[in-house]
Short mmCIF file of C-alpha atoms in Angstrom, two decimals:
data_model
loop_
_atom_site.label_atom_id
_atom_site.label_comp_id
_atom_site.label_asym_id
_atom_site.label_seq_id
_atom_site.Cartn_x
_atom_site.Cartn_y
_atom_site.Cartn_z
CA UNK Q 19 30.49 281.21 106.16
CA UNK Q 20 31.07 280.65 102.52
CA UNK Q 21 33.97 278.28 101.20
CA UNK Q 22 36.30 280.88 100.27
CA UNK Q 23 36.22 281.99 103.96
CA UNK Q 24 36.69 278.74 105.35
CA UNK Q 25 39.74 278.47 103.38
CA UNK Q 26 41.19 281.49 104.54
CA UNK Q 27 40.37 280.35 107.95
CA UNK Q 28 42.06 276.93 107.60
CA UNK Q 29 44.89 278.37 106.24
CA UNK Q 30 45.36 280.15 109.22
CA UNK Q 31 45.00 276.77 111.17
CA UNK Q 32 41.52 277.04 112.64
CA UNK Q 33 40.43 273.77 113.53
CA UNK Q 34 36.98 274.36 113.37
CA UNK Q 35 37.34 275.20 109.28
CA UNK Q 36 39.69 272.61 108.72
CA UNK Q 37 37.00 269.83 110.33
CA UNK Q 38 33.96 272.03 108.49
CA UNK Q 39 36.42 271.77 105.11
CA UNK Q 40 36.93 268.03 105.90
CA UNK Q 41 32.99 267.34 106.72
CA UNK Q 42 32.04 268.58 103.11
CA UNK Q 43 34.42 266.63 101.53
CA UNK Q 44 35.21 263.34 103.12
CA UNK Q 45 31.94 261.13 102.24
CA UNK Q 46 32.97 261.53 98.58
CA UNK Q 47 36.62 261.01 99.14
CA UNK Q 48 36.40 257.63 101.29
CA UNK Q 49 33.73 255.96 98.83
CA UNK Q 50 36.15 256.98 95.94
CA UNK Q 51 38.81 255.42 97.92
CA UNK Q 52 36.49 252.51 99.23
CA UNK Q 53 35.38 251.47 95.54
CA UNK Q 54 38.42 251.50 94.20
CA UNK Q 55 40.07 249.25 96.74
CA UNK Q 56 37.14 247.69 98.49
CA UNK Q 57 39.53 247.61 101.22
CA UNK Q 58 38.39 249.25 104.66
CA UNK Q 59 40.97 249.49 106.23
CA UNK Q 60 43.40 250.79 102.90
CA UNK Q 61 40.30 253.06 101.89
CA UNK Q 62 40.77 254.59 105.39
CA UNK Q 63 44.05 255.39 105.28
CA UNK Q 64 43.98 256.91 101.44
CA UNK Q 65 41.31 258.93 102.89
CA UNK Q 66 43.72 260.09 105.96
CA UNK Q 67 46.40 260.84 104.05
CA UNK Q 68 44.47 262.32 101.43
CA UNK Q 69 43.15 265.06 103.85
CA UNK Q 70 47.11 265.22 105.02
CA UNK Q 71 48.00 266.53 101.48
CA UNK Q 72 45.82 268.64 101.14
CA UNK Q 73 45.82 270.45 104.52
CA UNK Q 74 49.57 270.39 103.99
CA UNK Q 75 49.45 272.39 100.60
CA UNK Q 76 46.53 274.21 101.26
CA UNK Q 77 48.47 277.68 100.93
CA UNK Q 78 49.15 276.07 97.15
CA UNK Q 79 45.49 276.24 96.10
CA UNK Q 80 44.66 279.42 93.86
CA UNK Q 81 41.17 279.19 93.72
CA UNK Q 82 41.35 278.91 90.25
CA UNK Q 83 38.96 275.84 90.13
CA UNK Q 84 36.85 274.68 92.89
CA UNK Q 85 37.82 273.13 96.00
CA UNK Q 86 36.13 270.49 95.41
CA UNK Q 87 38.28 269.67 92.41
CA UNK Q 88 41.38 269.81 93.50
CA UNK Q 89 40.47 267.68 96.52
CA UNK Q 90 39.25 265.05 94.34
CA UNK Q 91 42.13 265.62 91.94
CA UNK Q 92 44.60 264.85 95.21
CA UNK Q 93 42.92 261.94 95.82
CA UNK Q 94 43.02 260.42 92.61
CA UNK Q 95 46.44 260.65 92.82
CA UNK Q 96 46.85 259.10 96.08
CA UNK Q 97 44.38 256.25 95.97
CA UNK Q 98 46.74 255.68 92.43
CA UNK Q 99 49.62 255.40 94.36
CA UNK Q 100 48.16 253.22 96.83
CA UNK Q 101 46.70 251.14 94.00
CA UNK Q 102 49.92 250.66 92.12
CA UNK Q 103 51.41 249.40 95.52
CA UNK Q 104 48.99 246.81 95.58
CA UNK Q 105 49.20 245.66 91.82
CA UNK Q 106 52.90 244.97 92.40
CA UNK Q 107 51.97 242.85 95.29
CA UNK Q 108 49.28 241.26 93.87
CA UNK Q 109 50.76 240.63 90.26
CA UNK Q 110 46.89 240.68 88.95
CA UNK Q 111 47.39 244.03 86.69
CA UNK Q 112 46.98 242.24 82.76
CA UNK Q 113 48.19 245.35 81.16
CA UNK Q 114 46.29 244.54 78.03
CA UNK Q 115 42.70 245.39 76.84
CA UNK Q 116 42.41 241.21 75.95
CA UNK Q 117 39.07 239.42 78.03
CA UNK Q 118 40.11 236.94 80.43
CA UNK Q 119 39.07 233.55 80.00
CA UNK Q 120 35.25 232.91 80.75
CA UNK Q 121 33.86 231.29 84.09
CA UNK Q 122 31.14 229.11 84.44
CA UNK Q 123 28.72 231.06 82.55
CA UNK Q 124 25.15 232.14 84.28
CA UNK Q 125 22.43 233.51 82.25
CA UNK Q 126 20.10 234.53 85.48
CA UNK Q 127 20.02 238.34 86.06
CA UNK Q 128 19.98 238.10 89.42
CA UNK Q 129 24.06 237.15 88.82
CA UNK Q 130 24.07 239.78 86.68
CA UNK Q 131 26.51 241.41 89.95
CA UNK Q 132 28.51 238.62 90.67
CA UNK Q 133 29.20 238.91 86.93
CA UNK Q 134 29.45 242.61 87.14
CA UNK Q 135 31.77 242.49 90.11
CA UNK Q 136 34.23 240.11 87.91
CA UNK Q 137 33.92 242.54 84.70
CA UNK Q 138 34.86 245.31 86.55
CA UNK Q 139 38.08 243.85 88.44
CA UNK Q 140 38.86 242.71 84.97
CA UNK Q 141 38.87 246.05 83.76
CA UNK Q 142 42.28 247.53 82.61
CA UNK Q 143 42.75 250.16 85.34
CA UNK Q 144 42.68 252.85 83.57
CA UNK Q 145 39.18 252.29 82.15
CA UNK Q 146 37.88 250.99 85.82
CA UNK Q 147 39.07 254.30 87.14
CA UNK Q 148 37.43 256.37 84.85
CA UNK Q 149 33.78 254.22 85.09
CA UNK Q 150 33.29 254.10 88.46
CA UNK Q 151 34.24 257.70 89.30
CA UNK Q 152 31.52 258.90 86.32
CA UNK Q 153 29.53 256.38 86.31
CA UNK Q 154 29.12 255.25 89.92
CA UNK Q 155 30.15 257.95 91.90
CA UNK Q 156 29.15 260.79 89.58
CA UNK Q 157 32.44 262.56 89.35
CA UNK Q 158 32.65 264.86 86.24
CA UNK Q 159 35.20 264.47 83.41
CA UNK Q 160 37.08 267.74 84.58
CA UNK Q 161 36.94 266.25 87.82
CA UNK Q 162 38.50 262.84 86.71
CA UNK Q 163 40.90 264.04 84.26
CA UNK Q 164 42.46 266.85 86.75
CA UNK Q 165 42.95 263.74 89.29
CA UNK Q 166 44.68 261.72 86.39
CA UNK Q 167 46.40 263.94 84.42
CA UNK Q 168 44.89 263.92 81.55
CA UNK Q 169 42.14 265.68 79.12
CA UNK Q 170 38.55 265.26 79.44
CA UNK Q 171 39.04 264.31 76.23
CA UNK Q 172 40.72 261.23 77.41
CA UNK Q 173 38.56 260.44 80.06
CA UNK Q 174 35.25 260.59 77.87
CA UNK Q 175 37.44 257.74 75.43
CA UNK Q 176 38.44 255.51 78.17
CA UNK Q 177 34.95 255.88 79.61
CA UNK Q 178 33.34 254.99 76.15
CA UNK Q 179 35.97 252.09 76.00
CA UNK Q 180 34.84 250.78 79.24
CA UNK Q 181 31.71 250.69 78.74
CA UNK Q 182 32.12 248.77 75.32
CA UNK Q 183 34.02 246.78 77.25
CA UNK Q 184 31.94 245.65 79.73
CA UNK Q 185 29.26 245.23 77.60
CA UNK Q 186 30.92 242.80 75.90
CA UNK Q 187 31.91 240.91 78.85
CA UNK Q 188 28.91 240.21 80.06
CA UNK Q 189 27.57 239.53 76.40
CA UNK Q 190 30.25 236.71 76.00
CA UNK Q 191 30.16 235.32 79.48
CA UNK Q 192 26.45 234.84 78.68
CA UNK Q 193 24.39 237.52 80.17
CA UNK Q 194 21.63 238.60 77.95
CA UNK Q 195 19.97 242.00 78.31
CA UNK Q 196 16.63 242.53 78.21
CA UNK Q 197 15.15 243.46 75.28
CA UNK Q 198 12.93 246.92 75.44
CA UNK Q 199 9.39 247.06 76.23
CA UNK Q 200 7.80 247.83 72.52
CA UNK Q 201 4.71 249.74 74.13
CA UNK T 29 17.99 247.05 74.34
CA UNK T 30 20.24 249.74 73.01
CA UNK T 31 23.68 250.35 73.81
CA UNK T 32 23.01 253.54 75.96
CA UNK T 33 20.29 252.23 77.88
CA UNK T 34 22.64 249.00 78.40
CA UNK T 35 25.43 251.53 79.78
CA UNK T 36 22.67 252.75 82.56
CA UNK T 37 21.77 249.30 83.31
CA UNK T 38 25.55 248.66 83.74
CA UNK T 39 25.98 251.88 86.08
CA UNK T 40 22.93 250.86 88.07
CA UNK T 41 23.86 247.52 88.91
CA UNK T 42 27.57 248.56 89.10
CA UNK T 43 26.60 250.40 92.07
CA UNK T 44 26.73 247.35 94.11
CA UNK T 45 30.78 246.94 93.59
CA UNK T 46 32.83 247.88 96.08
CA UNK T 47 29.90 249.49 98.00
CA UNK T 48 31.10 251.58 100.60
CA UNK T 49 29.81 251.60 104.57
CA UNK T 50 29.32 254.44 106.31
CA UNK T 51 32.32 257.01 106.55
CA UNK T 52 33.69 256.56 109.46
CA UNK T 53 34.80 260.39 109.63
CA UNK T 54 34.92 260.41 113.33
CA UNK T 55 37.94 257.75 113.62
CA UNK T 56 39.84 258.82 110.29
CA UNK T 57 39.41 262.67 112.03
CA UNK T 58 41.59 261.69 114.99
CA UNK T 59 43.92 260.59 113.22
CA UNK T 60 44.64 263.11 110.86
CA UNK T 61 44.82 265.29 114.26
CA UNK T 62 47.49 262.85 115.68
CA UNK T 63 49.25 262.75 112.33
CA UNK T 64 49.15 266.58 111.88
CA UNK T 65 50.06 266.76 115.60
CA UNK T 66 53.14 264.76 115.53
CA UNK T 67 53.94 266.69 112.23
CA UNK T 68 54.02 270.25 114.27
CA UNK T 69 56.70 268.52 116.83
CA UNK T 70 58.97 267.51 113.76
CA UNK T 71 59.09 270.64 112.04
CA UNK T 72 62.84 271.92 112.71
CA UNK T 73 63.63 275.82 113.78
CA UNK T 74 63.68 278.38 110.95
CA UNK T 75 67.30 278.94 112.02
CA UNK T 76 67.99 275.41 111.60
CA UNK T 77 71.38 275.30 108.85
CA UNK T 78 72.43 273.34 105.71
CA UNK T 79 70.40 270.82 104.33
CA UNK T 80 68.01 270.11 106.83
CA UNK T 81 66.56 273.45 105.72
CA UNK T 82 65.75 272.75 102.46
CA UNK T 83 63.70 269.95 104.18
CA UNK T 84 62.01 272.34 106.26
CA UNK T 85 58.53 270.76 106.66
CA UNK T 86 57.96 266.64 106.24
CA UNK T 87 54.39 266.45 105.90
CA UNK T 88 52.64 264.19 108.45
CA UNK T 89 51.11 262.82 105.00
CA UNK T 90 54.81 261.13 104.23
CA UNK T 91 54.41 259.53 107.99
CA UNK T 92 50.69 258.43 106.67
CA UNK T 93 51.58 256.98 103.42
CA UNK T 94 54.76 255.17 104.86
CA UNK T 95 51.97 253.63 107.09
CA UNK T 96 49.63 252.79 103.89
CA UNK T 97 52.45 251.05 102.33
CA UNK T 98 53.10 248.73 105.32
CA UNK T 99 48.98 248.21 105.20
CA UNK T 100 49.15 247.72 101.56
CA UNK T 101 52.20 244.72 102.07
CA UNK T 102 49.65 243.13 104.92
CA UNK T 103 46.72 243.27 102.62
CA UNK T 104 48.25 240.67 100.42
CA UNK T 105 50.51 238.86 102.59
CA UNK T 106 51.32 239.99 106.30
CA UNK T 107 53.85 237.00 106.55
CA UNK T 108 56.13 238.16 103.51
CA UNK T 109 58.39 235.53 102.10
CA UNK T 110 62.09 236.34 101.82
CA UNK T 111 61.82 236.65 98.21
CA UNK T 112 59.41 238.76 97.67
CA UNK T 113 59.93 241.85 96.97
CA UNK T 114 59.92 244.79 99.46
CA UNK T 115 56.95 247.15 98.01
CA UNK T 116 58.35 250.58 98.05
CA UNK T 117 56.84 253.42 99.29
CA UNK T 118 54.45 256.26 98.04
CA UNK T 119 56.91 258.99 97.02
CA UNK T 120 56.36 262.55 96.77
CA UNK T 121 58.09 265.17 94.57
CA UNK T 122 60.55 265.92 97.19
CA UNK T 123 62.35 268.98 96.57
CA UNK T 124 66.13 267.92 95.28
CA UNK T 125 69.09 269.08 98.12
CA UNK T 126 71.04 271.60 95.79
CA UNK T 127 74.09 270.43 96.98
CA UNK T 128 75.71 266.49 97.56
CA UNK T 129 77.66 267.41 100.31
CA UNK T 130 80.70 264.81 102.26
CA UNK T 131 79.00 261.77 102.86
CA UNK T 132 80.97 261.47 106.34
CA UNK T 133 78.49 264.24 107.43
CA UNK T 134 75.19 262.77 106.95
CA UNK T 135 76.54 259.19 108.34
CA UNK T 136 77.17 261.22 111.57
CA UNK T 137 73.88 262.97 111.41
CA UNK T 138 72.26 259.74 111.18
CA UNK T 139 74.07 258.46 113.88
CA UNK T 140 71.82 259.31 116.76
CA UNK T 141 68.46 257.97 114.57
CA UNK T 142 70.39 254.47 114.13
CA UNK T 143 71.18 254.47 117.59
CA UNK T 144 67.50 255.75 118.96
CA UNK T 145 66.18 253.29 116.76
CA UNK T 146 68.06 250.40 118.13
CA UNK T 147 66.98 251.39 121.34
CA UNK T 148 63.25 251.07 120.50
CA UNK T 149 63.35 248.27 118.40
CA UNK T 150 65.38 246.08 121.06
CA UNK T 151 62.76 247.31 123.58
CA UNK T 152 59.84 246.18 121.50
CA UNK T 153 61.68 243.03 121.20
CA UNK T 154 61.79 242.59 124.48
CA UNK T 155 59.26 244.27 126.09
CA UNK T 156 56.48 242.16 128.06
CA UNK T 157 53.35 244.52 127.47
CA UNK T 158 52.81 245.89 124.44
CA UNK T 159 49.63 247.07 124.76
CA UNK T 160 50.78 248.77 127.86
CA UNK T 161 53.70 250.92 125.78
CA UNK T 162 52.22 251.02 122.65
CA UNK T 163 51.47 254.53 122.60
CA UNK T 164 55.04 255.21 123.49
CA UNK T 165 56.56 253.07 121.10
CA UNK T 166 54.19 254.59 118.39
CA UNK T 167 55.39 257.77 119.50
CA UNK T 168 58.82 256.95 119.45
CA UNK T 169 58.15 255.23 116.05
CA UNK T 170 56.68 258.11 114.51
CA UNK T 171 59.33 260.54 115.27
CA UNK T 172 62.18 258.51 114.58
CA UNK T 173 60.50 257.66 111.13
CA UNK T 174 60.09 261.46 110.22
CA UNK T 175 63.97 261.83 110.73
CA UNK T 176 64.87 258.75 108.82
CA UNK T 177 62.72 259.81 105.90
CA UNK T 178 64.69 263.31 106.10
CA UNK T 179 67.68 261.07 105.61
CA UNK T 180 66.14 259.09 102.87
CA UNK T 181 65.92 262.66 100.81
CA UNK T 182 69.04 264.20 101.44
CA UNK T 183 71.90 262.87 99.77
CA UNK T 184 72.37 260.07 102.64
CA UNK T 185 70.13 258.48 99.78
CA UNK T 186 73.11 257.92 97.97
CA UNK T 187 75.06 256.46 100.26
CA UNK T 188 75.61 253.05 99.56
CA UNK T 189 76.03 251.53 102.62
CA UNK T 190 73.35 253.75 104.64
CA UNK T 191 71.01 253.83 102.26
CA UNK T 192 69.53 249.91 102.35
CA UNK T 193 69.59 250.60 105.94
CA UNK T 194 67.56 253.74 106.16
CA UNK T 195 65.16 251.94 104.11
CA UNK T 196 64.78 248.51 105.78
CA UNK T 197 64.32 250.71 108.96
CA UNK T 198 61.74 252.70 107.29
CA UNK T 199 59.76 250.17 106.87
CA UNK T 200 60.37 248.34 110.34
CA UNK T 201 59.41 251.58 111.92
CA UNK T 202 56.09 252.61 109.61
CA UNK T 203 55.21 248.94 110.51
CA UNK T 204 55.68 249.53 114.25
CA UNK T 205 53.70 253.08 114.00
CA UNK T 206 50.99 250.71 112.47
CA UNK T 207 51.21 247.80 115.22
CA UNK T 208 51.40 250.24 117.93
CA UNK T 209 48.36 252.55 116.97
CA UNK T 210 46.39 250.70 114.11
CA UNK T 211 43.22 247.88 114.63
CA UNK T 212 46.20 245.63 115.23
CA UNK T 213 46.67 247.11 118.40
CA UNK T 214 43.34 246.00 119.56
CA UNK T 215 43.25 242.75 117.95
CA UNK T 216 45.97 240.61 118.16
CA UNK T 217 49.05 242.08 119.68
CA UNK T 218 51.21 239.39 119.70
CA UNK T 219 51.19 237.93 116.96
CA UNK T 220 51.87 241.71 114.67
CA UNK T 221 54.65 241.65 116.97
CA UNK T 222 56.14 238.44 115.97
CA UNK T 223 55.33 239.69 112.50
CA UNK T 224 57.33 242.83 113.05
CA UNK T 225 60.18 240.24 114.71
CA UNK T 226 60.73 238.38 111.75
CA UNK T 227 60.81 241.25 109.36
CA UNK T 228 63.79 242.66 111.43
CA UNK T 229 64.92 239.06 111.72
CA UNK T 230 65.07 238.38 107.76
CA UNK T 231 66.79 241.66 106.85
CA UNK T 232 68.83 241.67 109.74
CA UNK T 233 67.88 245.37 111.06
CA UNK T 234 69.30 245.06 114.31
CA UNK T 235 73.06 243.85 113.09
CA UNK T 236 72.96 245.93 110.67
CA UNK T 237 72.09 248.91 113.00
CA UNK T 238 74.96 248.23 115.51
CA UNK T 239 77.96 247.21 112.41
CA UNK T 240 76.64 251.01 111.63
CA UNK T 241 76.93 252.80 114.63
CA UNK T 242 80.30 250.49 115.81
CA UNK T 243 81.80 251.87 111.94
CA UNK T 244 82.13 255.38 112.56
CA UNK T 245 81.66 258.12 110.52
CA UNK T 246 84.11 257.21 108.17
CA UNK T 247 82.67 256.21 104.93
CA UNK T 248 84.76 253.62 102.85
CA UNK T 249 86.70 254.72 99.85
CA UNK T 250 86.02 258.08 100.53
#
């Protein structure tokens, strides 16, 4: 049974399509939700109600762009929202594209993640968003941009800002990349 | 090293943030059946009139995200200070009522929520076995929350007397959904319950609920 079936079938309520629909999808969903919350618990829930949406305006989908994309694009939106929820709670949202001020600097690259881990919750959101759903999950610009409203345009530029960004984090906070083998 | 061979280094080693575990489809799969389940027994008759029509079906996803905001306000701090702010909710692009209507009329259409709610919340309070009821009290919970967040987006919202009301509740009851069906369920009864207590305690729910119902369906000034 192809996709487009399955759709058709869900629409009509068939559990068995809706759980094959959710199968496919919910693996990439829940580590989109997990990594950008690192919360199990929260990551579930985005997850739940992601799959809530979307079962709920399933007659809404055109087929105009793949399923897959508009899932994705539905939970961008709601692992936002969630996010935002926290960031008012948490008061740790800078709002600016300025470094924090340096830790104890390590050199050693086996810190090279506890650094990374730092860089990345530095990260102005809306660069963090874009990197780890390219550049760690593998989502594609269309994907990312449909999720956040905005053109792949704008996602490649905040992805190329992040990355500058992080590059000079770790740079300035001491890390040292190795230098390529001349052979 | 150059800069795009830095960038994969980055990616590669960035795959350790956040890293997920396994999905844990199985559990998160029950519950969107419950959810989607308790959103089929809300769904009001076709023939149902006025303004509850134009709110035809409240996705079970509302009733989710209400719960992810009350797990969102535990993640930071399940024992919230009086001063800090309430987080609101996720919000959806509700459909706008095309009509305001007498205000009198959705105070007396809220009147048997307010009252239901009472009920439940004065017989978690003091109820002996929680984990014994809890899946009545979540299914009390659940339903009464669908019909206060019908309230919330008709123009009750506007209300200014009903309106901080509805909302406090909202939250005391997508935080009882979550004690009564959630890992906190399992784990420490209790003390979510004394959690839940003090919520209603600081904004004064339960007072608030009966100077309601004993006020009639009068609105002032109006």
């Amino acid at each position: 049974m192809n996709e487009r079936q399955l759709i058709q079938r869900a629409r009509r309520g068939d559990p068995a399509a809706e759980r094959s629909l959710y199968d496919t999808h919910v693996d990439r969903v829940f580590r989109l939700a997990y990594r950008m919350t690192g919360d199990l618990q929260l990551a579930e829930d985005l997850t739940q109600e992601t799959f809530l949406r979307a079962f709920d305006s399933l007659d809404r989908f055109r087929g105009d762009a793949a399923l897959s994309t508009w899932l994705y694009a539905i939970a961008t939106r709601t692992v936002l929202s969630g996010l935002r929820k926290v960031r008012r709670l948490r008061d740790r949202e800078t709002g600016t594209d300025e470094l924090p001020e340096p830790p104890p600097s390590s050199h050693a690259d086996a810190e090279l993640r506890l650094l990374l881990d730092g860089a990345i919750d530095a990260l102005p959101q809306d660069m963090r968003i874009v990197f780890l759903m390219h550049d760690v999950e593998g989502f594609k610009h269309h994907e990312i941009a449909a999720g956040m409203e905005i053109s792949p345009g704008t996602s490649k530029s905040r992805l190329h800002r992040a990355r500058a960004w992080l590059r000079e984090y770790l740079t300035r906070y001491g890390y040292t990349f190795a230098e390529e083998d001349a052979s | 090293m150059t800069g795009d061979r830095q960038d994969q280094h980055i990616a590669d080693a960035a795959r350790g943030y956040h890293e997920p575990p396994p999905t844990p489809r199985d559990r998160m799969w029950a519950r969107i059946e419950t959810a989607r389940a308790e959103e089929q027994r809300h769904t009001p008759e076709p023939t149902t009139p006025g303004w509850q029509r134009r709110q035809v079906l409240w996705p079970a996803a509302v009733i989710a995200a209400l719960v992810v905001g009350v797990t969102v306000g535990r993640i930071w701090n399940p024992m919230a200070p009086a001063e800090r702010p309430q987080p609101s909710l996720v919000t959806y692009d509700d459909p706008s009522p095309a009509f305001t209507g007498n205000l009198a009329t959705y105070r007396q259409a809220a009147r048997p929520v307010l009252a239901r709610s009472e009920t439940l919340l004065l017989q978690v309070r003091t109820g002996t076995d929680l984990a014994a009821t809890s899946e009545n009290y979540c299914s009390r919970a659940l339903g009464l929350l669908a019909q206060t967040r019908l309230l919330l987006g008709s123009p009750a919202a506007k209300d200014p007397e009903l309106a901080p009301l509805l909302e406090d509740l909202e939250l005391a009851l997508a935080r009882l959904v979550y004690l009564a069906s959630g890992p906190a369920a399992a784990a420490d009864p209790r003390r979510e319950l004394n959690a839940l207590e003090e919520g209603l305690e600081r904004k004064a729910v339960l007072p608030r609920l009966r100077n309601q119902l004993n006020a009639g369906s009068t609105p002032v000034g109006l």
